[in-house]
């Protein structure tokens, strides 16, 4: 039987997971199975299999969309890096945070704990490393197997099967060309000096500017005037809309998506913003968020609205952007025509129970730890 069901518009249902923190249910119905710490998910190009990056058990799990059954697909459950050039089910994964499919249904795993990107062949099921040395720390661009990644948290793919990697703790977006095997940086320019500037300071003599939540801190020993958020974050690092992406600062990138034009949507959790990288011009802009944590309502321009620890964003074929606004316990939508943000799921309360099955606006979500 098929598990596809016709839902009314605006209705939410549980597809997989029983809410338990233990990985269970191999070969059983997905909705009755334990899925600890699921991160990103993807569907293959045929719509046959649904893949889950189950970081709590260091596995990739797969739901058969025809039967609704869940199976272990990759990873043994042991937290380690092992198994290259062997069956993916016998390989060790180390904190897999993302999974996706290319046009040939090959699977890519963001094996974050091992600082690698790994590929699973669609026909043979053999797993190999395609990006990363396993070492920590940015060491430049070049052949992908000679370049370090630093806790990569997300990956995306375009219509040419090129990969984009959130090199999170290197504060960069990297591009992997499968034809050449080369990796290049396309966004981010973090330096050691920036590390010294990200620690929040206690703002003194703060002036709040009308219309947004930015003040000016006059307490800098260097005599510089630096704009700051209410929590002390030095905004001079991030006021870079319209600049080349290679001149922009990225703080804590946790998700990437690619639209039909090849532009990237970047979730920068650390600055509470969704950014857009225009691949034609190479420039960066903000789609949603103002660098402050919080919720200040809907129905206003997204670029003037607050987000609270966004964990992801996806863009649909019409250019609308959907945001996992995790600590606001909501899913929010940015309209591609108006730029206005609204809540489409979640009521702002944390939690889950069966009584929430129904209207999305009444649903409750629990933020990821």
Short mmCIF file of C-alpha atoms in Angstrom, two decimals:
data_model
loop_
_atom_site.label_atom_id
_atom_site.label_comp_id
_atom_site.label_asym_id
_atom_site.label_seq_id
_atom_site.Cartn_x
_atom_site.Cartn_y
_atom_site.Cartn_z
CA UNK A 1 0.00 0.00 0.00
CA UNK A 2 1.06 3.60 -0.42
CA UNK A 3 1.48 5.82 2.62
CA UNK A 4 0.53 8.89 0.64
CA UNK A 5 -2.62 10.46 2.02
CA UNK A 6 -4.65 13.41 0.91
CA UNK A 7 -4.41 16.12 3.57
CA UNK A 8 -6.52 19.20 3.76
CA UNK A 9 -4.64 22.43 3.21
CA UNK A 10 -3.18 23.64 6.49
CA UNK A 11 -3.34 20.24 8.21
CA UNK A 12 -0.29 18.71 9.89
CA UNK A 13 0.37 15.01 10.54
CA UNK A 14 3.26 12.98 11.95
CA UNK A 15 5.08 11.04 9.23
CA UNK A 16 7.85 9.30 11.18
CA UNK A 17 8.95 8.96 14.79
CA UNK A 18 7.24 8.05 18.05
CA UNK A 19 8.77 10.79 20.16
CA UNK A 20 11.14 8.43 21.98
CA UNK A 21 14.87 9.12 22.26
CA UNK A 22 16.01 5.57 21.44
CA UNK A 23 16.59 4.35 17.89
CA UNK A 24 14.09 1.55 17.28
CA UNK A 25 11.83 0.08 14.67
CA UNK A 26 14.08 -1.29 11.95
CA UNK A 27 11.67 -2.92 9.49
CA UNK A 28 8.62 -1.49 11.21
CA UNK A 29 6.23 1.36 10.49
CA UNK A 30 8.06 4.69 10.51
CA UNK A 31 5.41 6.41 12.59
CA UNK A 32 5.87 3.83 15.37
CA UNK A 33 9.68 3.92 15.34
CA UNK A 34 12.12 5.80 17.56
CA UNK A 35 14.18 8.43 15.74
CA UNK A 36 16.62 10.15 18.13
CA UNK A 37 17.76 13.63 17.12
CA UNK A 38 16.65 13.67 13.48
CA UNK A 39 18.30 16.49 11.60
CA UNK A 40 17.87 17.06 7.88
CA UNK A 41 15.79 14.84 5.62
CA UNK A 42 15.48 14.32 1.87
CA UNK A 43 13.47 12.40 -0.71
CA UNK A 44 15.05 10.68 -3.70
CA UNK A 45 14.36 11.87 -7.23
CA UNK A 46 11.82 9.09 -7.82
CA UNK A 47 9.84 9.85 -4.68
CA UNK A 48 10.34 6.26 -3.55
CA UNK A 49 12.55 6.68 -0.47
CA UNK A 50 12.64 9.23 2.33
CA UNK A 51 16.01 9.56 4.06
CA UNK A 52 16.60 10.79 7.62
CA UNK A 53 19.92 11.96 9.09
CA UNK A 54 19.48 10.39 12.53
CA UNK A 55 22.32 12.07 14.38
CA UNK A 56 21.38 10.59 17.75
CA UNK A 57 22.30 7.09 16.57
CA UNK A 58 24.89 8.00 13.90
CA UNK A 59 22.80 6.45 11.15
CA UNK A 60 21.00 7.33 7.97
CA UNK A 61 17.57 5.74 7.99
CA UNK A 62 15.22 5.21 5.07
CA UNK A 63 11.45 5.10 4.82
CA UNK A 64 9.87 3.21 1.92
CA UNK A 65 7.18 5.58 0.67
CA UNK A 66 5.09 2.70 -0.67
CA UNK A 67 5.01 0.58 2.47
CA UNK A 68 5.67 3.14 5.20
CA UNK A 69 8.37 0.90 6.68
CA UNK A 70 11.59 2.27 8.17
CA UNK A 71 14.99 0.60 7.73
CA UNK A 72 18.56 1.34 8.72
CA UNK A 73 20.35 2.41 5.54
CA UNK A 74 23.86 3.59 6.48
CA UNK A 75 25.89 3.47 9.66
CA UNK A 76 26.28 0.78 12.30
CA UNK A 77 25.23 2.93 15.24
CA UNK A 78 28.83 3.18 16.42
CA UNK A 79 30.15 6.73 16.65
CA UNK A 80 33.23 6.63 14.45
CA UNK A 81 34.61 7.17 10.97
CA UNK A 82 35.13 3.88 9.13
CA UNK A 83 34.08 1.74 6.20
CA UNK A 84 35.13 3.64 3.08
CA UNK A 85 34.97 1.47 -0.07
CA UNK A 86 32.62 -0.94 1.66
CA UNK A 87 28.84 -1.34 2.08
CA UNK A 88 27.28 1.74 3.65
CA UNK A 89 25.40 -0.37 6.19
CA UNK A 90 28.73 -1.55 7.61
CA UNK A 91 30.35 1.89 7.76
CA UNK A 92 30.79 4.04 10.83
CA UNK A 93 29.30 7.53 10.76
CA UNK A 94 30.16 10.32 13.18
CA UNK A 95 27.32 12.76 13.80
CA UNK A 96 25.61 12.81 10.39
CA UNK A 97 23.73 16.11 10.25
CA UNK A 98 22.51 16.21 6.66
CA UNK A 99 21.64 13.87 3.80
CA UNK A 100 20.59 14.51 0.21
CA UNK A 101 20.25 12.87 -3.21
CA UNK A 102 21.59 13.94 -6.58
CA UNK A 103 19.93 13.50 -9.97
CA UNK A 104 21.20 9.90 -10.17
CA UNK A 105 19.96 9.07 -6.64
CA UNK A 106 23.46 8.88 -5.22
CA UNK A 107 23.33 9.78 -1.53
CA UNK A 108 25.54 12.40 0.12
CA UNK A 109 26.08 12.49 3.87
CA UNK A 110 27.38 15.44 5.83
CA UNK A 111 29.44 13.42 8.32
CA UNK A 112 30.01 16.37 10.59
CA UNK A 113 31.91 14.75 13.44
CA UNK A 114 34.53 13.38 11.05
CA UNK A 115 34.75 16.68 9.11
CA UNK A 116 33.95 14.91 5.84
CA UNK A 117 31.35 14.65 3.10
CA UNK A 118 30.66 11.08 2.07
CA UNK A 119 28.94 9.60 -0.97
CA UNK A 120 26.90 6.40 -1.24
CA UNK A 121 26.62 4.93 -4.73
CA UNK A 122 23.00 4.41 -5.75
CA UNK A 123 23.68 1.09 -7.49
CA UNK A 124 26.28 -0.59 -5.30
CA UNK A 125 25.64 0.96 -1.90
CA UNK A 126 29.40 1.54 -1.51
CA UNK A 127 30.39 4.52 0.62
CA UNK A 128 33.40 6.77 -0.04
CA UNK A 129 34.74 10.10 1.18
CA UNK A 130 34.64 12.86 -1.45
CA UNK A 131 35.51 15.98 0.59
CA UNK A 132 37.66 16.47 3.66
CA UNK A 133 40.77 15.11 5.31
CA UNK A 134 39.24 14.55 8.72
CA UNK A 135 41.39 17.37 10.12
CA UNK A 136 39.93 20.47 11.75
CA UNK A 137 40.70 24.00 10.55
CA UNK A 138 40.52 25.90 7.28
CA UNK A 139 43.58 25.23 5.09
CA UNK A 140 42.53 26.81 1.80
CA UNK A 141 40.93 25.60 -1.42
CA UNK A 142 42.02 22.98 -3.94
CA UNK A 143 41.59 19.21 -4.38
CA UNK A 144 38.65 18.25 -2.18
CA UNK A 145 40.39 15.32 -0.50
CA UNK A 146 43.25 17.62 0.55
CA UNK A 147 41.06 20.36 2.03
CA UNK A 148 39.93 20.45 5.63
CA UNK A 149 36.34 20.96 6.73
CA UNK A 150 35.51 22.26 10.19
CA UNK A 151 32.29 20.80 11.58
CA UNK A 152 30.27 20.99 8.35
CA UNK A 153 26.60 21.17 9.34
CA UNK A 154 24.70 21.12 6.04
CA UNK A 155 24.94 20.46 2.32
CA UNK A 156 22.88 21.44 -0.73
CA UNK A 157 22.93 20.46 -4.38
CA UNK A 158 22.08 22.29 -7.60
CA UNK A 159 20.66 21.02 -10.88
CA UNK A 160 24.17 20.21 -12.14
CA UNK A 161 24.87 18.04 -9.09
CA UNK A 162 27.38 20.49 -7.68
CA UNK A 163 27.54 20.45 -3.88
CA UNK A 164 27.46 23.41 -1.52
CA UNK A 165 28.81 22.83 1.97
CA UNK A 166 28.18 24.81 5.14
CA UNK A 167 31.71 24.73 6.55
CA UNK A 168 30.22 25.91 9.79
CA UNK A 169 33.08 26.43 12.19
CA UNK A 170 35.24 27.80 9.37
CA UNK A 171 32.44 30.36 8.81
CA UNK A 172 32.37 29.71 5.08
CA UNK A 173 30.30 28.25 2.25
CA UNK A 174 32.30 25.90 0.04
CA UNK A 175 31.53 24.70 -3.50
CA UNK A 176 32.42 21.19 -4.66
CA UNK A 177 32.64 20.44 -8.38
CA UNK A 178 32.22 16.67 -8.92
CA UNK A 179 33.70 16.86 -12.42
CA UNK A 180 37.01 18.37 -11.28
CA UNK A 181 37.09 17.17 -7.68
CA UNK A 182 37.98 20.71 -6.58
CA UNK A 183 36.58 22.69 -3.67
CA UNK A 184 36.40 26.50 -3.55
CA UNK A 185 35.15 29.06 -1.07
CA UNK A 186 32.22 31.13 -2.37
CA UNK A 187 31.15 32.98 0.80
CA UNK A 188 32.71 34.00 4.08
CA UNK A 189 36.02 35.56 5.05
CA UNK A 190 36.49 34.80 8.74
CA UNK A 191 39.87 35.57 10.30
CA UNK A 192 41.53 35.02 13.66
CA UNK A 193 40.85 38.67 14.48
CA UNK A 194 37.13 38.06 14.01
CA UNK A 195 37.22 35.34 16.68
CA UNK A 196 38.23 38.01 19.18
CA UNK A 197 35.29 40.21 18.23
CA UNK A 198 32.39 37.77 18.49
CA UNK A 199 32.27 37.56 22.29
CA UNK A 200 29.33 39.69 23.45
CA UNK A 201 30.32 42.73 25.51
CA UNK A 202 28.25 44.61 28.07
CA UNK A 203 27.03 47.63 26.19
CA UNK A 204 27.44 50.98 27.93
CA UNK A 205 25.92 54.32 26.93
CA UNK A 206 23.68 52.42 24.53
CA UNK A 207 21.54 54.44 22.16
CA UNK A 208 18.62 52.56 20.59
CA UNK A 209 17.87 53.69 17.09
CA UNK A 210 14.25 54.14 16.09
CA UNK A 211 12.76 51.41 13.94
CA UNK A 212 15.23 48.67 14.69
CA UNK A 213 17.06 47.13 17.59
CA UNK A 214 20.54 48.45 17.00
CA UNK A 215 22.42 50.70 19.38
CA UNK A 216 25.89 52.21 19.51
CA UNK A 217 28.41 51.20 22.16
CA UNK A 218 30.83 53.99 23.07
CA UNK A 219 32.85 51.83 25.47
CA UNK A 220 35.34 50.48 22.92
CA UNK A 221 38.87 51.02 24.20
CA UNK A 222 40.01 51.76 20.65
CA UNK A 223 37.68 54.73 20.50
CA UNK A 224 35.64 53.17 17.69
CA UNK A 225 31.87 53.39 17.45
CA UNK A 226 30.50 49.92 16.81
CA UNK A 227 26.83 49.05 16.34
CA UNK A 228 25.62 46.39 18.76
CA UNK A 229 22.55 44.28 19.40
CA UNK A 230 20.87 44.36 22.79
CA UNK A 231 22.80 41.18 23.69
CA UNK A 232 26.14 42.85 22.91
CA UNK A 233 26.84 41.21 19.53
CA UNK A 234 29.14 43.39 17.45
CA UNK A 235 27.00 44.08 14.39
CA UNK A 236 29.82 45.74 12.49
CA UNK A 237 30.84 42.19 11.58
CA UNK A 238 27.55 41.55 9.82
CA UNK A 239 26.28 44.78 8.22
CA UNK A 240 27.32 43.64 4.78
CA UNK A 241 24.26 43.42 2.53
CA UNK A 242 25.13 44.15 -1.09
CA UNK A 243 28.77 43.22 -0.68
CA UNK A 244 30.58 40.37 -2.36
CA UNK A 245 29.84 37.15 -0.51
CA UNK A 246 33.59 36.63 -0.15
CA UNK A 247 33.73 39.83 1.93
CA UNK A 248 30.82 38.86 4.20
CA UNK A 249 31.02 37.42 7.68
CA UNK A 250 29.10 34.22 8.41
CA UNK A 251 28.80 33.22 12.04
CA UNK A 252 26.97 29.89 12.53
CA UNK A 253 25.60 28.48 9.26
CA UNK A 254 23.38 25.45 9.89
CA UNK A 255 21.51 25.05 6.61
CA UNK A 256 21.71 25.81 2.88
CA UNK A 257 19.14 25.50 0.11
CA UNK A 258 19.39 26.19 -3.63
CA UNK A 259 16.55 27.69 -5.64
CA UNK A 260 15.73 27.02 -9.30
CA UNK A 261 17.98 29.88 -10.38
CA UNK A 262 20.97 28.47 -8.54
CA UNK A 263 20.92 31.10 -5.78
CA UNK A 264 21.73 29.95 -2.26
CA UNK A 265 19.62 30.53 0.87
CA UNK A 266 21.81 30.39 3.95
CA UNK A 267 20.54 29.95 7.51
CA UNK A 268 22.95 31.82 9.80
CA UNK A 269 21.69 30.76 13.20
CA UNK A 270 24.30 32.80 15.02
CA UNK A 271 22.98 36.10 13.66
CA UNK A 272 19.31 35.02 13.49
CA UNK A 273 19.10 35.68 9.78
CA UNK A 274 18.39 34.00 6.47
CA UNK A 275 20.83 35.24 3.83
CA UNK A 276 20.71 34.95 0.05
CA UNK A 277 23.77 34.51 -2.16
CA UNK A 278 23.12 35.59 -5.74
CA UNK A 279 25.27 33.25 -7.82
CA UNK A 280 25.25 35.55 -10.87
CA UNK A 281 26.50 38.64 -9.08
CA UNK A 282 28.23 36.95 -6.15
CA UNK A 283 26.61 39.37 -3.71
CA UNK A 284 24.93 38.70 -0.38
CA UNK A 285 21.62 40.03 0.94
CA UNK A 286 19.34 39.37 3.89
CA UNK A 287 15.99 37.63 3.35
CA UNK A 288 14.76 37.61 6.95
CA UNK A 289 15.94 38.61 10.41
CA UNK A 290 17.62 41.59 12.08
CA UNK A 291 20.40 39.94 14.15
CA UNK A 292 18.24 39.83 17.29
CA UNK A 293 16.69 36.89 19.11
CA UNK A 294 12.94 37.10 19.61
CA UNK A 295 9.50 37.24 18.06
CA UNK A 296 7.86 40.52 17.15
CA UNK A 297 4.85 39.33 15.22
CA UNK A 298 3.84 38.63 11.65
CA UNK A 299 2.58 40.66 8.73
CA UNK A 300 5.66 42.87 8.37
CA UNK A 301 8.67 42.82 6.09
CA UNK A 302 10.84 39.81 6.86
CA UNK A 303 14.00 41.93 6.76
CA UNK A 304 12.59 43.96 9.68
CA UNK A 305 11.35 40.95 11.66
CA UNK A 306 13.00 39.01 14.45
CA UNK A 307 13.87 35.31 14.30
CA UNK A 308 14.89 33.18 17.25
CA UNK A 309 17.61 30.63 16.51
CA UNK A 310 16.51 29.60 12.99
CA UNK A 311 17.61 26.05 12.22
CA UNK A 312 16.78 25.86 8.52
CA UNK A 313 15.15 27.41 5.48
CA UNK A 314 13.92 26.00 2.18
CA UNK A 315 12.69 27.76 -0.93
CA UNK A 316 9.88 26.51 -3.16
CA UNK A 317 9.54 26.73 -6.95
CA UNK A 318 7.84 30.14 -6.64
CA UNK A 319 10.61 31.61 -4.52
CA UNK A 320 8.72 31.55 -1.23
CA UNK A 321 11.01 30.84 1.73
CA UNK A 322 9.98 28.62 4.64
CA UNK A 323 11.89 29.02 7.91
CA UNK A 324 12.24 26.70 10.88
CA UNK A 325 12.11 29.40 13.58
CA UNK A 326 13.08 26.94 16.27
CA UNK A 327 13.03 28.86 19.55
CA UNK A 328 9.86 30.64 18.48
CA UNK A 329 8.39 27.15 17.91
CA UNK A 330 7.00 28.15 14.55
CA UNK A 331 7.38 27.54 10.82
CA UNK A 332 7.28 30.85 9.00
CA UNK A 333 6.91 31.87 5.38
CA UNK A 334 8.43 34.79 3.51
CA UNK A 335 6.30 35.67 0.49
CA UNK A 336 8.40 36.00 -2.65
CA UNK A 337 6.27 38.84 -4.03
CA UNK A 338 5.78 41.01 -0.96
CA UNK A 339 8.68 40.06 1.31
CA UNK A 340 6.20 39.82 4.19
CA UNK A 341 6.68 37.14 6.85
CA UNK A 342 3.83 35.10 8.36
CA UNK A 343 3.50 32.05 10.60
CA UNK A 344 2.10 29.00 8.83
CA UNK A 345 2.55 26.37 11.58
CA UNK A 346 3.01 26.45 15.33
CA UNK A 347 1.42 28.61 18.01
CA UNK A 348 4.62 29.59 19.80
CA UNK A 349 4.26 27.03 22.60
CA UNK A 350 6.79 24.25 23.08
CA UNK A 351 5.51 20.68 23.14
CA UNK A 352 3.77 17.91 21.26
CA UNK A 353 0.70 15.78 21.80
CA UNK A 354 -1.73 13.89 19.62
CA UNK A 355 -4.36 16.55 20.13
CA UNK A 356 -2.26 18.84 17.98
CA UNK A 357 -2.91 16.78 14.87
CA UNK A 358 -4.98 19.01 12.66
CA UNK A 359 -4.66 22.70 11.94
CA UNK A 360 -1.05 23.84 11.60
CA UNK A 361 -1.72 27.01 13.53
CA UNK A 362 -2.62 25.01 16.63
CA UNK A 363 0.40 22.72 16.47
CA UNK A 364 3.25 22.87 18.95
CA UNK A 365 6.92 22.19 18.26
CA UNK A 366 9.87 21.40 20.50
CA UNK A 367 13.12 23.14 19.59
CA UNK A 368 16.20 21.02 18.97
CA UNK A 369 18.57 20.86 21.94
#
